[in-house]
CSV table of C-alpha atoms in Angstrom, one decimal:
chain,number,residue,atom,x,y,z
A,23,UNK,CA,182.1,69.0,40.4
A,24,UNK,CA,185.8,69.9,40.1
A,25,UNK,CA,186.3,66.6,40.9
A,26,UNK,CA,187.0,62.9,39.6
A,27,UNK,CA,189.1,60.9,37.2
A,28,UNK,CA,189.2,63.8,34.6
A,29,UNK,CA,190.2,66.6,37.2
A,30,UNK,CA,192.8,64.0,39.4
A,31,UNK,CA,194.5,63.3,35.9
A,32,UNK,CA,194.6,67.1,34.7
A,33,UNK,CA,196.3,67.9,37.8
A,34,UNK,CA,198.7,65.1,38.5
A,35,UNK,CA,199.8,64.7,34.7
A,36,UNK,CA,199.0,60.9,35.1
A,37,UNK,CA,196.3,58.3,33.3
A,38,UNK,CA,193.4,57.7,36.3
A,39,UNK,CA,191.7,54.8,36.6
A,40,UNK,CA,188.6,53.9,38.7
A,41,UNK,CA,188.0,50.3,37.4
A,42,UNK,CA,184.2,49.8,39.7
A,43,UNK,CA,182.8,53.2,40.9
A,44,UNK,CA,180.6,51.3,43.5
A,45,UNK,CA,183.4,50.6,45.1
A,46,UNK,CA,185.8,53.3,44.3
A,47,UNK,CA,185.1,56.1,46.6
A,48,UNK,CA,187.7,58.7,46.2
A,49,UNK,CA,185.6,61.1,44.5
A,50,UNK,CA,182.2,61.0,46.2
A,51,UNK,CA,180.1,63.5,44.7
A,52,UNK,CA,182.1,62.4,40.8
A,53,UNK,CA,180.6,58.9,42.1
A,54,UNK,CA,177.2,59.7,43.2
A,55,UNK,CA,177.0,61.5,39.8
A,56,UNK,CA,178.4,58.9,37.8
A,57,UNK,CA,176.2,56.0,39.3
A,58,UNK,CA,173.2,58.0,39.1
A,59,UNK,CA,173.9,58.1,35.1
A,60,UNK,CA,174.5,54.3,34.8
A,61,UNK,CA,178.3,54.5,34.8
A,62,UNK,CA,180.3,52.6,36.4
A,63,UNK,CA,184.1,52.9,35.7
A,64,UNK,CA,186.1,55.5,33.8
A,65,UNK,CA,189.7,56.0,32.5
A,66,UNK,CA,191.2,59.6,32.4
A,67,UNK,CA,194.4,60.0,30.1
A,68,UNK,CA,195.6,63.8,30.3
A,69,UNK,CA,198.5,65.4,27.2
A,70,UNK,CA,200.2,68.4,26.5
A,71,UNK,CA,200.3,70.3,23.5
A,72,UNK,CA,202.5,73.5,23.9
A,73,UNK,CA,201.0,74.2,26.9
A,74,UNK,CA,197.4,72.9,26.2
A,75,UNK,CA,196.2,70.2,28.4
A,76,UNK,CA,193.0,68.0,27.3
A,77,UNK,CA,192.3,65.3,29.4
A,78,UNK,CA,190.5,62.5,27.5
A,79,UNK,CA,188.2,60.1,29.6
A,80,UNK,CA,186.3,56.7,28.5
A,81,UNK,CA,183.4,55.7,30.2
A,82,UNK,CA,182.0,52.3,30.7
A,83,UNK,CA,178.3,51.2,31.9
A,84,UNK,CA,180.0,48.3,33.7
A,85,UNK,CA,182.9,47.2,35.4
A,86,UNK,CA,186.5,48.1,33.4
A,87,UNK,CA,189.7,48.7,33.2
A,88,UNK,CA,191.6,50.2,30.2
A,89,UNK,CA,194.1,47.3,28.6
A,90,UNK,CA,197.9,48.6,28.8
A,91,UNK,CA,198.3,48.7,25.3
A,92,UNK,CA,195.3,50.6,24.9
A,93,UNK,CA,196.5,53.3,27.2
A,94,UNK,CA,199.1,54.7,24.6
A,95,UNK,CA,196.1,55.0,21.9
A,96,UNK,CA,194.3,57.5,24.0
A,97,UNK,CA,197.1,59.3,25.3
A,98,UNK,CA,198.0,59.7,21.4
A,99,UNK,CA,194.0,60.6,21.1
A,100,UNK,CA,194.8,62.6,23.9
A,101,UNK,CA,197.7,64.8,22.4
A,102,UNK,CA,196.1,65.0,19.0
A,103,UNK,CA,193.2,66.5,20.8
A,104,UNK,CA,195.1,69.1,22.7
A,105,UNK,CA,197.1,69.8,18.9
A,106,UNK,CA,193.1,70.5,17.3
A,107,UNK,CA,192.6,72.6,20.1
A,108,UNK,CA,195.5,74.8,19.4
A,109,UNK,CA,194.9,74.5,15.6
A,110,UNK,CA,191.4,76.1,16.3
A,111,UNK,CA,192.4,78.5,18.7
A,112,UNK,CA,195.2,79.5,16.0
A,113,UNK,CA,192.7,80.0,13.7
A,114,UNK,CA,190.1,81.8,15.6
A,115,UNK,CA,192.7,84.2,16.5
A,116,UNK,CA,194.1,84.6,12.4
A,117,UNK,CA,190.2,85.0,12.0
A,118,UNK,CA,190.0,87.4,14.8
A,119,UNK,CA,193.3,89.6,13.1
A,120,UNK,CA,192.4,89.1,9.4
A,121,UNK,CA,188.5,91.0,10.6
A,122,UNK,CA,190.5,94.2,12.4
A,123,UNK,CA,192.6,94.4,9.3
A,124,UNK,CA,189.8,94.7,7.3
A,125,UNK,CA,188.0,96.8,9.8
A,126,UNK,CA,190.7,99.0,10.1
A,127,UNK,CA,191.4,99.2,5.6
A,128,UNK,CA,187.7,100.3,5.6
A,129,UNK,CA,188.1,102.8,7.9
A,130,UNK,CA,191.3,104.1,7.4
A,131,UNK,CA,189.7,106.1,4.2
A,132,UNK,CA,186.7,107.6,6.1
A,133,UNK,CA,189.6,108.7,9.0
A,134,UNK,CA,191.9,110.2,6.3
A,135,UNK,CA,188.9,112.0,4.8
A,136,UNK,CA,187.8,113.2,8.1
A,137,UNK,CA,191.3,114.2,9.2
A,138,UNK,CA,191.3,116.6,5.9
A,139,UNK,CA,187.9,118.3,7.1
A,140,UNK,CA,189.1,118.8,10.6
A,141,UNK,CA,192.1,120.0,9.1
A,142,UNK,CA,189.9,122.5,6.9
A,143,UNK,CA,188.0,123.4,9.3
A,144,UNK,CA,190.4,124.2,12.4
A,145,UNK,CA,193.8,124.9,9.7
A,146,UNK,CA,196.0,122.2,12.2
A,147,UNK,CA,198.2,120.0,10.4
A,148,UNK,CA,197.3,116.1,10.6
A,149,UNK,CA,199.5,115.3,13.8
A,150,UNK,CA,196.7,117.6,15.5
A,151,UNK,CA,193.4,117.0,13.7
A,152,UNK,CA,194.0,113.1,14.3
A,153,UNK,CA,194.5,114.0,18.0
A,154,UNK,CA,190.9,115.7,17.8
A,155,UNK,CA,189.7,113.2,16.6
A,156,UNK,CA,190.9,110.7,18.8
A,157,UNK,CA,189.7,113.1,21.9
A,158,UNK,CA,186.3,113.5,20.6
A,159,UNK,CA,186.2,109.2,20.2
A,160,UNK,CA,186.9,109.2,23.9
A,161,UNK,CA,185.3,112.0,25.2
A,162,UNK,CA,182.2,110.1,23.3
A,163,UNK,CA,183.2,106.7,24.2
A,164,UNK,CA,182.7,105.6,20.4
A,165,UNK,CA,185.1,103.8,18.3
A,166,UNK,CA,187.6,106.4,16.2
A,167,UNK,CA,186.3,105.4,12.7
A,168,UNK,CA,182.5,105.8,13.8
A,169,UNK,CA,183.5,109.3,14.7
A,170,UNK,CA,185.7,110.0,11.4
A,171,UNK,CA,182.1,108.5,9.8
A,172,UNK,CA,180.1,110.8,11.2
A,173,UNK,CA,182.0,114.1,10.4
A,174,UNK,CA,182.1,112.9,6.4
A,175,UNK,CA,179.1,112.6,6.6
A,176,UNK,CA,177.4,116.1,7.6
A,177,UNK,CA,181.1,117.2,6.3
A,178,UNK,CA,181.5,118.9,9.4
A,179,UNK,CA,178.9,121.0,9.0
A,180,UNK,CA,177.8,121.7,12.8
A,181,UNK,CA,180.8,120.9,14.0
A,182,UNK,CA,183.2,123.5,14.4
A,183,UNK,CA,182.2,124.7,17.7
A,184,UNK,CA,182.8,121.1,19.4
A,185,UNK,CA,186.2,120.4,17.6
A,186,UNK,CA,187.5,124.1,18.7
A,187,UNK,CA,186.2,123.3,22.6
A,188,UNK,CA,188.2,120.0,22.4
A,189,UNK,CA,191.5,122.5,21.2
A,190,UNK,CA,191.0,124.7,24.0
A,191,UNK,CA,190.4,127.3,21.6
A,192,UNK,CA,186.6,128.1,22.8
A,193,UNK,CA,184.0,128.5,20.3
């Protein structure tokens, strides 16, 4: 609902406590939501982690209100929450880099081998055949190295006409 003890303690940085919900009404529609589930109170610690916020919240199915002492415990659960959460998001993103690299190392031989037959074929040097290549990938809004695959594999046969059109050079 963009509402309630979770939202209220994300924005104001500060623990949120509604210790009776059927008598708390500052969030209705969190409320009517809430009661209609059997809950009826709810704690909302919020951390920071390097800029991540998690907001941890405790539910009870009767009346309650969080000890004091407790609270530090789940602002601790809180912030090691927030620290998992960037640990993951760390990760995903290594995971994310580490599958270009090897996306890239696998193609990088298919583009050098297409960047000698487009050399062949046209006599450019490589500043010029990469720059076809790189033109026809666009022009056929396909990735660079699914275009390098293509003309190794019919070893350019065919293709003469299409890379000379992209030089300007006719056909």
């Amino acid at each position: 609902t963009g509402e309630g003890p979770g939202a209220e303690a994300a924005r104001s940085g500060r623990p949120v406590c509604a210790a009776d919900l059927v008598t708390d009404v500052r969030w209705p529609e969190f409320r009517v939501a809430a009661l209609e589930r059997g809950l009826r109170a709810c704690t909302a610690v919020p951390a920071t982690a390097d800029g991540v916020l998690t907001t941890v919240t405790l539910y009870a199915f009767r009346p309650w209100r969080l000890a004091a002492g407790a609270l530090e415990t789940v602002r601790v659960l809180a912030e090691e929450t927030a620290v998992g959460l960037l640990r993951d998001r760390a990760r995903a993103d290594a995971e994310a880099e580490a599958e270009q690299l090897r996306t890239a190392i696998a193609s990088r031989a298919v583009i050098d081998q297409a960047l000698g037959i487009v050399m062949h074929m046209l006599d450019c040097d490589a500043d010029r055949a990469f720059g076809v290549l790189r033109t026809l990938s666009q022009h056929t809004n396909r990735k660079l190295g699914a275009v390098a695959a293509r003309i190794v594999r019919v070893k350019g046969r065919g293709s003469t006409r299409e890379l000379r059109r992209l030089l300007g050079e006719g056909g």
